[in-house]
Each structure stands twice: as C-alpha cells, then as structure tokens.
Coordinates of C-alpha atoms in Angstrom, one line a residue:
Chain Q
M1 CA 18.6 1.2 -7.4
R2 CA 19.9 -1.4 -4.9
L3 CA 18.2 -4.3 -6.7
P4 CA 19.8 -7.1 -4.6
G5 CA 18.2 -5.5 -1.5
L6 CA 14.8 -5.4 -3.3
R7 CA 15.2 -9.1 -4.3
A8 CA 15.9 -10.1 -0.7
L9 CA 13.0 -8.0 0.5
S10 CA 10.7 -9.6 -2.0
V11 CA 11.8 -13.2 -1.1
T12 CA 11.3 -12.4 2.6
T13 CA 7.8 -11.0 1.9
A14 CA 6.8 -14.1 -0.1
L15 CA 8.1 -16.4 2.7
A16 CA 6.4 -14.3 5.4
F17 CA 3.1 -14.5 3.5
G18 CA 3.5 -18.2 3.1
V19 CA 4.0 -18.7 6.8
S20 CA 1.2 -16.2 7.6
L21 CA -1.3 -18.1 5.4
S22 CA -0.2 -21.4 6.8
L23 CA -0.8 -20.2 10.3
V24 CA -4.2 -18.6 9.4
F25 CA -5.6 -21.8 7.9
F26 CA -3.7 -24.6 9.7
Y27 CA -2.8 -23.3 13.1
A28 CA -5.2 -20.6 14.4
P29 CA -8.3 -22.2 15.8
I30 CA -11.8 -21.4 14.5
E31 CA -13.4 -18.7 16.5
A32 CA -16.3 -19.9 18.6
E33 CA -18.8 -17.2 17.8
E34 CA -18.1 -16.2 14.2
G35 CA -16.7 -19.5 13.0
F36 CA -14.5 -19.7 9.8
V37 CA -15.5 -16.2 8.7
Q38 CA -13.3 -14.8 11.5
K39 CA -10.2 -15.8 9.3
I40 CA -10.8 -12.5 7.4
F41 CA -9.6 -10.8 10.5
Y42 CA -6.0 -11.9 9.8
L43 CA -6.1 -10.1 6.5
H44 CA -8.4 -7.1 7.1
V45 CA -7.0 -5.8 10.4
P46 CA -3.3 -5.9 9.5
L47 CA -4.1 -4.2 6.2
A48 CA -6.0 -1.5 8.1
I49 CA -3.1 -1.0 10.6
V50 CA -0.4 -0.9 7.9
S51 CA -2.5 1.4 5.8
L52 CA -3.1 3.9 8.7
C53 CA 0.6 3.7 9.7
G54 CA 1.5 4.4 6.1
F55 CA -0.5 7.6 6.1
V56 CA 1.3 8.7 9.3
L57 CA 4.6 7.7 7.7
G58 CA 3.7 9.9 4.7
G59 CA 3.1 12.8 7.0
L60 CA 6.5 12.3 8.8
E61 CA 8.3 12.2 5.5
A62 CA 6.4 15.3 4.5
I63 CA 7.8 17.0 7.6
A64 CA 11.3 15.9 6.6
H65 CA 10.6 17.4 3.1
L66 CA 9.5 20.8 4.5
R67 CA 12.5 20.9 6.9
T68 CA 15.2 19.9 4.4
R69 CA 13.6 20.8 1.0
E70 CA 15.0 17.6 -0.4
A71 CA 12.9 16.1 -3.2
K72 CA 13.6 12.6 -2.1
W73 CA 11.4 13.1 1.0
D74 CA 8.5 14.4 -1.1
L75 CA 8.9 11.3 -3.3
R76 CA 8.9 9.0 -0.3
S77 CA 5.9 10.8 1.2
Y78 CA 4.0 10.5 -2.1
V79 CA 4.8 6.8 -2.4
A80 CA 3.8 6.0 1.2
I81 CA 0.4 7.7 0.8
H82 CA -0.1 6.2 -2.7
M83 CA 0.5 2.7 -1.3
S84 CA -1.6 3.3 1.8
L85 CA -4.5 4.2 -0.5
I86 CA -4.2 0.9 -2.3
F87 CA -4.1 -0.9 1.0
G88 CA -7.0 1.2 2.2
L89 CA -9.1 0.1 -0.8
A90 CA -8.3 -3.5 0.2
V91 CA -9.4 -2.7 3.8
L92 CA -12.7 -1.4 2.6
I93 CA -13.4 -4.3 0.3
T94 CA -12.3 -7.0 2.8
G95 CA -14.2 -5.2 5.6
S96 CA -17.4 -5.1 3.5
I97 CA -17.1 -8.8 2.8
W98 CA -16.5 -9.5 6.5
A99 CA -19.5 -7.3 7.5
R100 CA -21.7 -9.1 5.0
A101 CA -20.7 -12.5 6.3
S102 CA -20.9 -11.5 10.0
W103 CA -23.7 -8.9 10.2
G104 CA -25.6 -9.6 6.9
H105 CA -24.9 -6.1 5.5
W106 CA -22.2 -4.9 3.2
W107 CA -21.9 -1.7 5.1
V108 CA -23.1 -0.5 8.5
W109 CA -23.3 3.3 8.8
D110 CA -23.6 3.4 12.6
E111 CA -20.3 1.6 13.2
P112 CA -17.7 4.2 14.0
T113 CA -14.7 2.1 13.0
L114 CA -16.0 1.6 9.4
V115 CA -17.2 5.1 8.9
S116 CA -14.0 6.7 10.3
F117 CA -11.8 4.6 8.1
L118 CA -14.0 5.6 5.1
I119 CA -13.5 9.3 6.1
V120 CA -9.7 8.9 6.3
F121 CA -9.7 7.0 3.0
L122 CA -11.8 9.7 1.2
L123 CA -9.6 12.4 2.8
Y124 CA -6.5 10.8 1.3
A125 CA -8.3 10.2 -2.0
T126 CA -8.1 14.0 -2.5
Y127 CA -4.3 14.0 -2.1
Q128 CA -3.5 13.0 -5.7
P129 CA -6.0 15.3 -7.5
L130 CA -4.7 18.2 -5.2
R131 CA -1.1 17.3 -6.0
F132 CA -1.4 17.0 -9.7
A133 CA -3.6 20.1 -10.0
I134 CA -0.5 22.1 -9.4
E135 CA 1.9 22.4 -12.3
D136 CA 5.0 24.0 -10.7
P137 CA 6.9 21.0 -9.2
E138 CA 8.3 22.9 -6.2
R139 CA 4.9 24.3 -5.2
Q140 CA 3.3 20.9 -5.9
A141 CA 5.7 19.2 -3.5
R142 CA 5.3 21.9 -0.8
Y143 CA 1.4 21.9 -0.9
A144 CA 1.4 18.1 -1.0
S145 CA 3.6 18.0 2.1
V146 CA 1.4 20.5 4.0
F147 CA -1.6 18.3 3.1
A148 CA 0.2 15.1 4.1
I149 CA 1.1 16.5 7.5
T150 CA -2.4 17.9 8.2
A151 CA -4.1 14.6 7.2
A152 CA -1.5 12.5 9.1
A153 CA -2.4 14.5 12.3
F154 CA -6.0 13.6 11.6
V155 CA -5.3 9.8 11.6
P156 CA -4.4 9.3 15.3
L157 CA -7.1 11.8 16.3
N158 CA -9.6 9.8 14.4
F159 CA -8.3 6.6 16.0
I160 CA -8.6 8.0 19.5
A161 CA -12.1 9.4 18.8
V162 CA -13.3 5.9 17.6
R163 CA -11.7 4.3 20.7
L164 CA -13.6 6.8 22.9
S165 CA -16.9 6.2 21.2
A166 CA -19.5 4.2 23.0
S167 CA -20.0 1.4 20.4
Y168 CA -17.7 -1.6 20.9
V169 CA -19.3 -3.9 18.3
H170 CA -16.2 -3.9 16.2
P171 CA -13.6 -6.3 17.6
R172 CA -10.7 -4.7 19.4
V173 CA -7.2 -6.2 18.8
L174 CA -4.7 -4.0 20.5
G175 CA -5.0 -2.5 24.0
G176 CA -6.8 -3.4 27.2
T177 CA -10.0 -4.8 25.6
S178 CA -8.1 -7.4 23.6
S179 CA -9.4 -10.9 24.2
L180 CA -7.4 -13.0 21.7
P181 CA -6.1 -16.4 22.7
S182 CA -2.3 -16.8 22.3
S183 CA -2.5 -18.9 19.1
M184 CA -4.7 -16.3 17.5
A185 CA -2.5 -13.4 18.7
F186 CA 0.6 -15.1 17.4
T187 CA -1.0 -15.7 14.0
F188 CA -2.2 -12.1 13.9
L189 CA 1.3 -10.7 14.7
V190 CA 2.8 -12.8 11.9
S191 CA 0.1 -11.6 9.5
L192 CA 0.8 -8.1 10.6
A193 CA 4.5 -8.5 9.9
A194 CA 3.9 -10.1 6.5
T195 CA 1.5 -7.2 5.5
A196 CA 4.1 -4.6 6.7
L197 CA 6.8 -6.4 4.7
L198 CA 4.5 -6.4 1.6
Y199 CA 3.9 -2.6 2.1
A200 CA 7.7 -2.0 2.4
T201 CA 8.4 -4.2 -0.7
L202 CA 5.8 -2.5 -2.9
C203 CA 6.9 1.0 -1.7
S204 CA 10.5 0.1 -2.6
Y205 CA 9.5 -1.1 -6.1
E206 CA 7.5 2.1 -6.6
L207 CA 10.3 4.3 -5.4
A208 CA 12.9 2.4 -7.6
A209 CA 10.6 2.8 -10.6
K210 CA 10.0 6.5 -10.0
R211 CA 13.7 7.2 -9.5
T212 CA 14.5 5.3 -12.7
R213 CA 12.0 7.4 -14.6
I214 CA 13.4 10.6 -13.1
L215 CA 17.0 9.6 -14.1
L216 CA 15.8 8.7 -17.6
K217 CA 14.1 12.1 -18.0
S218 CA 17.2 14.0 -16.8
R219 CA 19.4 11.9 -19.1
S220 CA 17.2 12.6 -22.1
R221 CA 17.3 16.3 -21.2
I222 CA 21.1 16.3 -20.9
L223 CA 21.4 14.7 -24.3
G224 CA 19.0 17.1 -25.7
F225 CA 16.4 14.6 -26.7
Q226 CA 13.5 16.4 -25.0
Chain T
M1 CA -3.7 -33.3 9.5
I2 CA -5.4 -33.6 12.9
L3 CA -4.3 -30.0 13.6
A4 CA -5.6 -28.9 10.2
A5 CA -8.9 -30.6 10.6
A6 CA -9.8 -28.4 13.5
T7 CA -8.9 -25.2 11.7
L8 CA -10.4 -25.7 8.2
P9 CA -13.9 -24.6 7.0
D10 CA -16.9 -25.5 9.0
G11 CA -19.3 -25.2 6.1
A12 CA -21.1 -21.9 6.8
N13 CA -20.1 -18.7 5.0
D14 CA -16.8 -20.2 3.7
G15 CA -17.1 -18.4 0.4
Y16 CA -16.7 -15.0 2.1
V17 CA -13.3 -15.9 3.4
A18 CA -12.2 -17.1 0.0
A19 CA -13.6 -13.9 -1.6
A20 CA -11.8 -11.6 0.8
Y21 CA -8.4 -13.4 0.2
I22 CA -9.0 -13.6 -3.5
V23 CA -9.9 -9.9 -3.7
F24 CA -6.7 -9.0 -1.8
F25 CA -4.4 -11.2 -4.1
V26 CA -6.2 -9.9 -7.2
L27 CA -5.5 -6.3 -6.1
V28 CA -1.8 -7.1 -5.5
L29 CA -1.7 -8.9 -8.8
V30 CA -3.3 -5.9 -10.7
Y31 CA -0.7 -3.6 -9.0
V32 CA 2.2 -5.8 -10.0
A33 CA 0.8 -6.0 -13.6
I34 CA 0.7 -2.2 -13.7
M35 CA 4.2 -2.1 -12.4
A36 CA 5.3 -4.6 -15.1
W37 CA 3.6 -2.5 -17.8
R38 CA 5.4 0.6 -16.6
L39 CA 8.7 -1.2 -16.5
T40 CA 8.2 -2.3 -20.1
R41 CA 7.7 1.4 -21.0
V42 CA 10.8 2.4 -19.2
E43 CA 12.8 -0.3 -20.9
R44 CA 11.5 0.9 -24.3
S45 CA 12.5 4.5 -23.4
V46 CA 16.0 3.3 -22.3
R47 CA 16.4 1.4 -25.6
D48 CA 15.3 4.4 -27.6
L49 CA 17.6 6.7 -25.7
H50 CA 20.5 4.3 -26.2
A51 CA 19.8 4.0 -30.0
R52 CA 19.5 7.8 -30.3
E53 CA 22.8 8.2 -28.4
R54 CA 24.6 5.9 -30.7
E55 CA 23.1 7.6 -33.7
Q56 CA 24.3 11.0 -32.4
E57 CA 27.8 9.5 -31.8
R58 CA 27.9 8.1 -35.4
E59 CA 26.8 11.5 -36.8
E60 CA 29.5 13.3 -34.8
R61 CA 32.2 10.8 -36.0
E62 CA 31.1 11.3 -39.6
R63 CA 31.3 15.0 -39.2
V64 CA 34.8 14.8 -37.9

C-alpha cells in the first residue's frame, strides 16, 4: 500500500495548500475591476483545470486497460474519473458563487464556458450508473473503458469549441489572451500545483482503499469465509 | 502587515469568497469523513477475518 509515500504526499499537499492560501490572501493584489471577489478565481480555475485533466487521465488509463487487459488500469481510470467528478462538483458550486458575486446571477445560460463544463460534468455523471449497471466484472471494465475514452476525447474538443466561440466574457487564464500580472500568475500557478497535489493525494488514498478491499475479499474467498 | 492590508477584503461581496472556500473545504472534509468511515469498515472486516482464521486454526488443532 506504500503508506510512507502517501504520508509524504499528504504532508506536501497540506503545505502546498498553506502556501497557496497565504499567497491568495496576503500576496496577490486585489483585482481592480472585480475587487476581493476575484480571489475565488484561485480556487475555481485550478479546480476546473485539474478536474478536466483528470477526465482526460481517466481516458488515457482506459486506453492502457484496453491494450493490456490489466485490471489495475481500469481501477486507476475509475478512480481518476470518480475524483474528477467530485472536483467538478466543487467547480460548479464555486463557479455559481463567483457568478452570483460578479454578475448577480447564480447561473448564466448564454456563457459557453459554464454550459460546456456542465455538459462535461453531466456526461461523466452517467459513467458510474453505466458501469454499475453491468454485473460481469470483465464486461463492466471493458464498457467503462470505452466510455472513458470516448468521453475523454470530448473534453479537449469541448475546450477548443469554447475557445473558438465568440463570447469572451469569461476570464481567460492560459494562452494568448491572458492578462494576469506576474504576482497573480505566480499565485495562480501555486494554487494550481496545490490543487493537482490534492487530486493526486485523494486518488492515492482511494486507490489504496480499493486495493485493500480487493485484497480482503480475495483473502476471505481463499479462506472460504465467503 | 502593510502587504496584507493591500490584499485583504475591501468590504463588498466578501461573504461570497468565504462561501466559495468554505464550500470547497466542506466538500473535501465530507470526502475524508466518508473515507474514514469506509476505513473503519475495512478494519472491522480485517478483525473479523483474523478472528475467524484463529478460530479455524483452533478447531483444526482440536481435531488433530
């Protein structure tokens, strides 16, 4: 279970979050137009990036599963998507709070970034019902992998479509339209690293827990207790 | 402190920032609590398995 590695990862994550929060509230300047509300950006955007990358990671691990037929890749793909869904829920809630504070509405339907993220989230929300609707474990893993790959291909396509869309109301962080001052960009990158570390830590805990349960089940079966 | 003074709340809509960060930490906390509850269940299963294993060993010894 490599618990010492997990402990080190957890401590690093906690430290990174401490540094990130310190930078957000004591280093990054208050944005001229939005004011203090803009601090939500350092939480919301890294969560969205990590969540979308997690969905793509789940797809890549699903490819590895279909190529090798090793169960460990299916487990990793499942955990990556499961964790991305939790992060995605946080993105939707923090995004709604930010929208309410900045625009006066909890949700804006004509904003492509919001709606496209909701579509991706709802698409992945069907992953678990689909997965657990299939009883045979091998078929379950295979179908889940096919779904994960197809949906993962949709994520970058969706991202590009939003980028190409006409509306630029939503702030752009990465790419040519970025207009962040260096102190804000540095704080953003530290927040992004902390969020990615949190994702990695929670995935590692989830994987360790799932592996332990699988070991326990197989041990019970070997001893004839099941 | 001077640095902090320029980066802290300006009075308008501060509650939304607090709400966003609180929601995030509550979500993480709920997830950790669920993990802890699942861990307790796994620990109980390991204890049960261990006890049954010892019981089985004792029965085998008695049979011999």
